[in-house]
Amino acid sequence: MSYQLYRNTTLGHTLQESLDELIQCGQITPELALKVLLQFDKAINQALSTRVNKRVNFKAKLNTYRFCDNVWTFVLTDAEFRDGPDQIHVDKVKIVACDGKGATGHD
């Protein structure tokens, strides 16, 4: 099973809009569009787990947190992110963290 979190990104939204247009024009079936989305889920999860090795340090005030269905959600305020000498301040940020080990398994 792959997480579908990345469908909510700009790339994911654009893919879904393009697939919807193709369905409306009769160029693909809804079943094929679903297969494309499932492949997108697998590919983005695998790419992020194997190709990204960047680490960023941050310090913030924890506003709320939740753990449900193996997904952590943190809402932080007054956050400061550091990447070497670069740093950025954010008033409020939401972090959603999933277990990456189980997300890219073979279906």
mmCIF file of C-alpha atoms in Angstrom:
data_model
loop_
_atom_site.group_PDB
_atom_site.id
_atom_site.type_symbol
_atom_site.label_atom_id
_atom_site.label_comp_id
_atom_site.label_asym_id
_atom_site.label_seq_id
_atom_site.Cartn_x
_atom_site.Cartn_y
_atom_site.Cartn_z
ATOM 1 C CA MET A 1 0.000 0.000 0.000
ATOM 2 C CA SER A 2 1.268 3.483 -0.838
ATOM 3 C CA TYR A 3 0.209 6.643 0.911
ATOM 4 C CA GLN A 4 -1.937 9.015 -1.112
ATOM 5 C CA LEU A 5 -0.685 12.144 0.668
ATOM 6 C CA TYR A 6 1.144 13.460 -2.368
ATOM 7 C CA ARG A 7 -2.027 13.671 -4.436
ATOM 8 C CA ASN A 8 -2.680 16.836 -2.416
ATOM 9 C CA THR A 9 0.446 18.539 -3.790
ATOM 10 C CA THR A 10 0.612 20.815 -6.833
ATOM 11 C CA LEU A 11 1.938 17.920 -8.898
ATOM 12 C CA GLY A 12 -0.799 15.590 -7.661
ATOM 13 C CA HIS A 13 -3.576 18.129 -8.284
ATOM 14 C CA THR A 14 -2.284 18.825 -11.787
ATOM 15 C CA LEU A 15 -2.155 15.110 -12.574
ATOM 16 C CA GLN A 16 -5.718 14.619 -11.351
ATOM 17 C CA GLU A 17 -6.982 17.600 -13.363
ATOM 18 C CA SER A 18 -5.270 16.285 -16.501
ATOM 19 C CA LEU A 19 -6.724 12.826 -15.988
ATOM 20 C CA ASP A 20 -10.198 14.322 -15.455
ATOM 21 C CA GLU A 21 -9.896 16.206 -18.762
ATOM 22 C CA LEU A 22 -8.838 13.037 -20.571
ATOM 23 C CA ILE A 23 -11.812 11.168 -19.096
ATOM 24 C CA GLN A 24 -14.231 13.949 -20.126
ATOM 25 C CA CYS A 25 -12.838 13.921 -23.683
ATOM 26 C CA GLY A 26 -13.271 10.155 -23.812
ATOM 27 C CA GLN A 27 -9.558 9.520 -24.370
ATOM 28 C CA ILE A 28 -9.121 7.322 -21.297
ATOM 29 C CA THR A 29 -11.421 5.362 -18.992
ATOM 30 C CA PRO A 30 -11.897 6.143 -15.295
ATOM 31 C CA GLU A 31 -10.303 2.760 -14.558
ATOM 32 C CA LEU A 32 -7.144 3.745 -16.424
ATOM 33 C CA ALA A 33 -7.058 7.086 -14.592
ATOM 34 C CA LEU A 34 -7.223 5.227 -11.273
ATOM 35 C CA LYS A 35 -4.338 2.977 -12.345
ATOM 36 C CA VAL A 36 -2.295 6.073 -13.228
ATOM 37 C CA LEU A 37 -3.006 7.619 -9.799
ATOM 38 C CA LEU A 38 -2.045 4.402 -8.015
ATOM 39 C CA GLN A 39 1.202 4.272 -9.994
ATOM 40 C CA PHE A 40 1.834 7.936 -9.104
ATOM 41 C CA ASP A 41 1.358 7.085 -5.406
ATOM 42 C CA LYS A 42 3.873 4.241 -5.603
ATOM 43 C CA ALA A 43 6.409 6.206 -7.644
ATOM 44 C CA ILE A 44 6.387 9.363 -5.505
ATOM 45 C CA ASN A 45 6.631 7.383 -2.268
ATOM 46 C CA GLN A 46 9.530 5.312 -3.599
ATOM 47 C CA ALA A 47 11.351 8.333 -5.023
ATOM 48 C CA LEU A 48 11.109 10.246 -1.759
ATOM 49 C CA SER A 49 12.257 7.255 0.287
ATOM 50 C CA THR A 50 15.239 6.373 -1.931
ATOM 51 C CA ARG A 51 16.402 9.595 -3.606
ATOM 52 C CA VAL A 52 16.006 12.249 -0.924
ATOM 53 C CA ASN A 53 18.642 12.206 1.785
ATOM 54 C CA LYS A 54 18.533 15.840 2.910
ATOM 55 C CA ARG A 55 18.218 16.675 6.589
ATOM 56 C CA VAL A 56 16.857 19.909 7.987
ATOM 57 C CA ASN A 57 16.930 20.896 11.645
ATOM 58 C CA PHE A 58 14.086 22.818 13.195
ATOM 59 C CA LYS A 59 13.007 24.281 16.505
ATOM 60 C CA ALA A 60 9.411 25.227 17.289
ATOM 61 C CA LYS A 61 6.631 25.355 19.832
ATOM 62 C CA LEU A 62 4.353 22.323 19.659
ATOM 63 C CA ASN A 63 0.750 23.487 19.421
ATOM 64 C CA THR A 64 -1.047 20.162 18.859
ATOM 65 C CA TYR A 65 -0.209 16.612 17.889
ATOM 66 C CA ARG A 66 -2.176 13.526 16.910
ATOM 67 C CA PHE A 67 -1.376 9.883 16.120
ATOM 68 C CA CYS A 68 -4.032 8.003 14.169
ATOM 69 C CA ASP A 69 -3.732 5.027 11.790
ATOM 70 C CA ASN A 70 0.097 5.122 11.958
ATOM 71 C CA VAL A 71 0.132 8.771 10.870
ATOM 72 C CA TRP A 72 1.572 11.527 13.058
ATOM 73 C CA THR A 73 0.258 15.067 12.619
ATOM 74 C CA PHE A 74 2.043 17.969 14.308
ATOM 75 C CA VAL A 75 0.992 21.610 14.294
ATOM 76 C CA LEU A 76 3.929 23.832 15.209
ATOM 77 C CA THR A 77 4.084 27.558 15.846
ATOM 78 C CA ASP A 78 7.007 29.971 15.825
ATOM 79 C CA ALA A 79 9.101 27.463 13.865
ATOM 80 C CA GLU A 80 12.678 28.009 12.748
ATOM 81 C CA PHE A 81 14.090 25.701 10.062
ATOM 82 C CA ARG A 82 17.852 25.448 9.508
ATOM 83 C CA ASP A 83 19.745 24.008 6.592
ATOM 84 C CA GLY A 84 23.399 24.660 7.313
ATOM 85 C CA PRO A 85 23.886 28.434 7.346
ATOM 86 C CA ASP A 86 20.426 29.106 5.869
ATOM 87 C CA GLN A 87 17.432 29.537 8.113
ATOM 88 C CA ILE A 88 13.804 30.479 7.715
ATOM 89 C CA HIS A 89 11.145 31.456 10.248
ATOM 90 C CA VAL A 90 7.523 30.306 9.885
ATOM 91 C CA ASP A 91 4.647 31.411 12.102
ATOM 92 C CA LYS A 92 2.693 28.160 11.752
ATOM 93 C CA VAL A 93 3.415 24.838 10.045
ATOM 94 C CA LYS A 94 1.678 21.456 9.860
ATOM 95 C CA ILE A 95 3.813 18.333 9.541
ATOM 96 C CA VAL A 96 2.287 14.975 8.555
ATOM 97 C CA ALA A 97 4.591 11.990 9.041
ATOM 98 C CA CYS A 98 3.880 8.423 7.925
ATOM 99 C CA ASP A 99 5.772 5.162 8.341
ATOM 100 C CA GLY A 100 7.873 5.080 5.183
ATOM 101 C CA LYS A 101 8.880 1.433 5.635
ATOM 102 C CA GLY A 102 5.390 0.068 5.044
ATOM 103 C CA ALA A 103 4.352 2.640 2.460
ATOM 104 C CA THR A 104 6.407 1.427 -0.497
ATOM 105 C CA GLY A 105 5.807 -2.305 -0.231
ATOM 106 C CA HIS A 106 4.702 -4.304 -3.221
ATOM 107 C CA ASP A 107 0.946 -4.703 -3.646
#
